């Protein structure tokens, strides 16, 4: 599998990205929070390597601003 510069050293592989998202999900659960379906879809695109984490965050922030501006 080829890695791209959009991923840091701890997120180069699909397994690494999945592990990061699993930890984030566990943290959210402990905080009694859940992601919406749109955010979950973006996270799946990150895990697949289609988007970088900064791109995911920017997209969520864009949607949030448009909804609550």
mmCIF file with all atom_site columns, C-alpha atoms in Angstrom, residues 1-65:
data_model
loop_
_atom_site.group_PDB
_atom_site.id
_atom_site.type_symbol
_atom_site.label_atom_id
_atom_site.label_alt_id
_atom_site.label_comp_id
_atom_site.label_asym_id
_atom_site.label_entity_id
_atom_site.label_seq_id
_atom_site.pdbx_PDB_ins_code
_atom_site.Cartn_x
_atom_site.Cartn_y
_atom_site.Cartn_z
_atom_site.occupancy
_atom_site.B_iso_or_equiv
_atom_site.pdbx_formal_charge
_atom_site.auth_seq_id
_atom_site.auth_comp_id
_atom_site.auth_asym_id
_atom_site.auth_atom_id
_atom_site.pdbx_PDB_model_num
ATOM 1  C CA . UNK A 1 1  ? 0.000   0.000  0.000  1.00 0.00 ? 1  UNK A CA 1
ATOM 2  C CA . UNK A 1 2  ? 1.331   3.411  -0.921 1.00 0.00 ? 2  UNK A CA 1
ATOM 3  C CA . UNK A 1 3  ? 1.132   6.163  1.673  1.00 0.00 ? 3  UNK A CA 1
ATOM 4  C CA . UNK A 1 4  ? 0.628   9.815  0.901  1.00 0.00 ? 4  UNK A CA 1
ATOM 5  C CA . UNK A 1 5  ? 2.110   12.874 2.590  1.00 0.00 ? 5  UNK A CA 1
ATOM 6  C CA . UNK A 1 6  ? -1.339  13.821 3.920  1.00 0.00 ? 6  UNK A CA 1
ATOM 7  C CA . UNK A 1 7  ? -0.916  11.243 6.707  1.00 0.00 ? 7  UNK A CA 1
ATOM 8  C CA . UNK A 1 8  ? 1.471   11.522 9.625  1.00 0.00 ? 8  UNK A CA 1
ATOM 9  C CA . UNK A 1 9  ? 3.710   8.712  10.876 1.00 0.00 ? 9  UNK A CA 1
ATOM 10 C CA . UNK A 1 10 ? 1.021   7.333  13.221 1.00 0.00 ? 10 UNK A CA 1
ATOM 11 C CA . UNK A 1 11 ? -1.688  7.220  10.571 1.00 0.00 ? 11 UNK A CA 1
ATOM 12 C CA . UNK A 1 12 ? 0.001   5.888  7.452  1.00 0.00 ? 12 UNK A CA 1
ATOM 13 C CA . UNK A 1 13 ? -1.911  2.632  7.242  1.00 0.00 ? 13 UNK A CA 1
ATOM 14 C CA . UNK A 1 14 ? -5.600  1.862  7.280  1.00 0.00 ? 14 UNK A CA 1
ATOM 15 C CA . UNK A 1 15 ? -5.098  -0.148 10.488 1.00 0.00 ? 15 UNK A CA 1
ATOM 16 C CA . UNK A 1 16 ? -3.423  2.815  12.188 1.00 0.00 ? 16 UNK A CA 1
ATOM 17 C CA . UNK A 1 17 ? -6.226  5.169  11.134 1.00 0.00 ? 17 UNK A CA 1
ATOM 18 C CA . UNK A 1 18 ? -8.833  2.659  12.316 1.00 0.00 ? 18 UNK A CA 1
ATOM 19 C CA . UNK A 1 19 ? -7.082  2.399  15.692 1.00 0.00 ? 19 UNK A CA 1
ATOM 20 C CA . UNK A 1 20 ? -7.083  6.197  16.035 1.00 0.00 ? 20 UNK A CA 1
ATOM 21 C CA . UNK A 1 21 ? -10.794 6.369  15.270 1.00 0.00 ? 21 UNK A CA 1
ATOM 22 C CA . UNK A 1 22 ? -11.501 3.508  17.688 1.00 0.00 ? 22 UNK A CA 1
ATOM 23 C CA . UNK A 1 23 ? -9.724  5.431  20.449 1.00 0.00 ? 23 UNK A CA 1
ATOM 24 C CA . UNK A 1 24 ? -11.607 8.621  19.576 1.00 0.00 ? 24 UNK A CA 1
ATOM 25 C CA . UNK A 1 25 ? -14.916 6.746  19.635 1.00 0.00 ? 25 UNK A CA 1
ATOM 26 C CA . UNK A 1 26 ? -14.082 5.255  23.040 1.00 0.00 ? 26 UNK A CA 1
ATOM 27 C CA . UNK A 1 27 ? -13.222 8.717  24.353 1.00 0.00 ? 27 UNK A CA 1
ATOM 28 C CA . UNK A 1 28 ? -16.497 10.145 23.024 1.00 0.00 ? 28 UNK A CA 1
ATOM 29 C CA . UNK A 1 29 ? -18.421 7.280  24.624 1.00 0.00 ? 29 UNK A CA 1
ATOM 30 C CA . UNK A 1 30 ? -16.793 7.987  27.991 1.00 0.00 ? 30 UNK A CA 1
ATOM 31 C CA . UNK A 1 31 ? -17.855 11.623 27.571 1.00 0.00 ? 31 UNK A CA 1
ATOM 32 C CA . UNK A 1 32 ? -21.411 10.477 26.736 1.00 0.00 ? 32 UNK A CA 1
ATOM 33 C CA . UNK A 1 33 ? -21.154 11.815 23.167 1.00 0.00 ? 33 UNK A CA 1
ATOM 34 C CA . UNK A 1 34 ? -21.795 10.187 19.809 1.00 0.00 ? 34 UNK A CA 1
ATOM 35 C CA . UNK A 1 35 ? -20.968 11.243 16.280 1.00 0.00 ? 35 UNK A CA 1
ATOM 36 C CA . UNK A 1 36 ? -23.760 11.971 13.863 1.00 0.00 ? 36 UNK A CA 1
ATOM 37 C CA . UNK A 1 37 ? -24.104 9.965  10.671 1.00 0.00 ? 37 UNK A CA 1
ATOM 38 C CA . UNK A 1 38 ? -22.391 12.654 8.571  1.00 0.00 ? 38 UNK A CA 1
ATOM 39 C CA . UNK A 1 39 ? -19.346 12.738 10.860 1.00 0.00 ? 39 UNK A CA 1
ATOM 40 C CA . UNK A 1 40 ? -19.230 8.934  10.935 1.00 0.00 ? 40 UNK A CA 1
ATOM 41 C CA . UNK A 1 41 ? -19.179 8.884  7.128  1.00 0.00 ? 41 UNK A CA 1
ATOM 42 C CA . UNK A 1 42 ? -16.305 11.375 7.080  1.00 0.00 ? 42 UNK A CA 1
ATOM 43 C CA . UNK A 1 43 ? -14.404 9.236  9.579  1.00 0.00 ? 43 UNK A CA 1
ATOM 44 C CA . UNK A 1 44 ? -14.879 6.216  7.328  1.00 0.00 ? 44 UNK A CA 1
ATOM 45 C CA . UNK A 1 45 ? -13.445 8.220  4.428  1.00 0.00 ? 45 UNK A CA 1
ATOM 46 C CA . UNK A 1 46 ? -10.453 9.088  6.641  1.00 0.00 ? 46 UNK A CA 1
ATOM 47 C CA . UNK A 1 47 ? -9.949  5.438  7.586  1.00 0.00 ? 47 UNK A CA 1
ATOM 48 C CA . UNK A 1 48 ? -10.124 4.477  3.894  1.00 0.00 ? 48 UNK A CA 1
ATOM 49 C CA . UNK A 1 49 ? -7.450  7.069  3.104  1.00 0.00 ? 49 UNK A CA 1
ATOM 50 C CA . UNK A 1 50 ? -9.714  9.259  0.976  1.00 0.00 ? 50 UNK A CA 1
ATOM 51 C CA . UNK A 1 51 ? -9.412  12.262 3.312  1.00 0.00 ? 51 UNK A CA 1
ATOM 52 C CA . UNK A 1 52 ? -6.827  13.460 5.798  1.00 0.00 ? 52 UNK A CA 1
ATOM 53 C CA . UNK A 1 53 ? -7.837  14.169 9.369  1.00 0.00 ? 53 UNK A CA 1
ATOM 54 C CA . UNK A 1 54 ? -7.441  17.952 8.861  1.00 0.00 ? 54 UNK A CA 1
ATOM 55 C CA . UNK A 1 55 ? -9.802  17.671 5.865  1.00 0.00 ? 55 UNK A CA 1
ATOM 56 C CA . UNK A 1 56 ? -12.358 15.805 7.980  1.00 0.00 ? 56 UNK A CA 1
ATOM 57 C CA . UNK A 1 57 ? -12.149 18.404 10.743 1.00 0.00 ? 57 UNK A CA 1
ATOM 58 C CA . UNK A 1 58 ? -12.443 21.275 8.245  1.00 0.00 ? 58 UNK A CA 1
ATOM 59 C CA . UNK A 1 59 ? -15.540 19.698 6.678  1.00 0.00 ? 59 UNK A CA 1
ATOM 60 C CA . UNK A 1 60 ? -17.210 19.183 10.070 1.00 0.00 ? 60 UNK A CA 1
ATOM 61 C CA . UNK A 1 61 ? -16.402 22.771 11.078 1.00 0.00 ? 61 UNK A CA 1
ATOM 62 C CA . UNK A 1 62 ? -17.766 24.054 7.754  1.00 0.00 ? 62 UNK A CA 1
ATOM 63 C CA . UNK A 1 63 ? -21.047 22.221 8.231  1.00 0.00 ? 63 UNK A CA 1
ATOM 64 C CA . UNK A 1 64 ? -21.252 23.303 11.869 1.00 0.00 ? 64 UNK A CA 1
ATOM 65 C CA . UNK A 1 65 ? -20.720 26.967 10.905 1.00 0.00 ? 65 UNK A CA 1
#
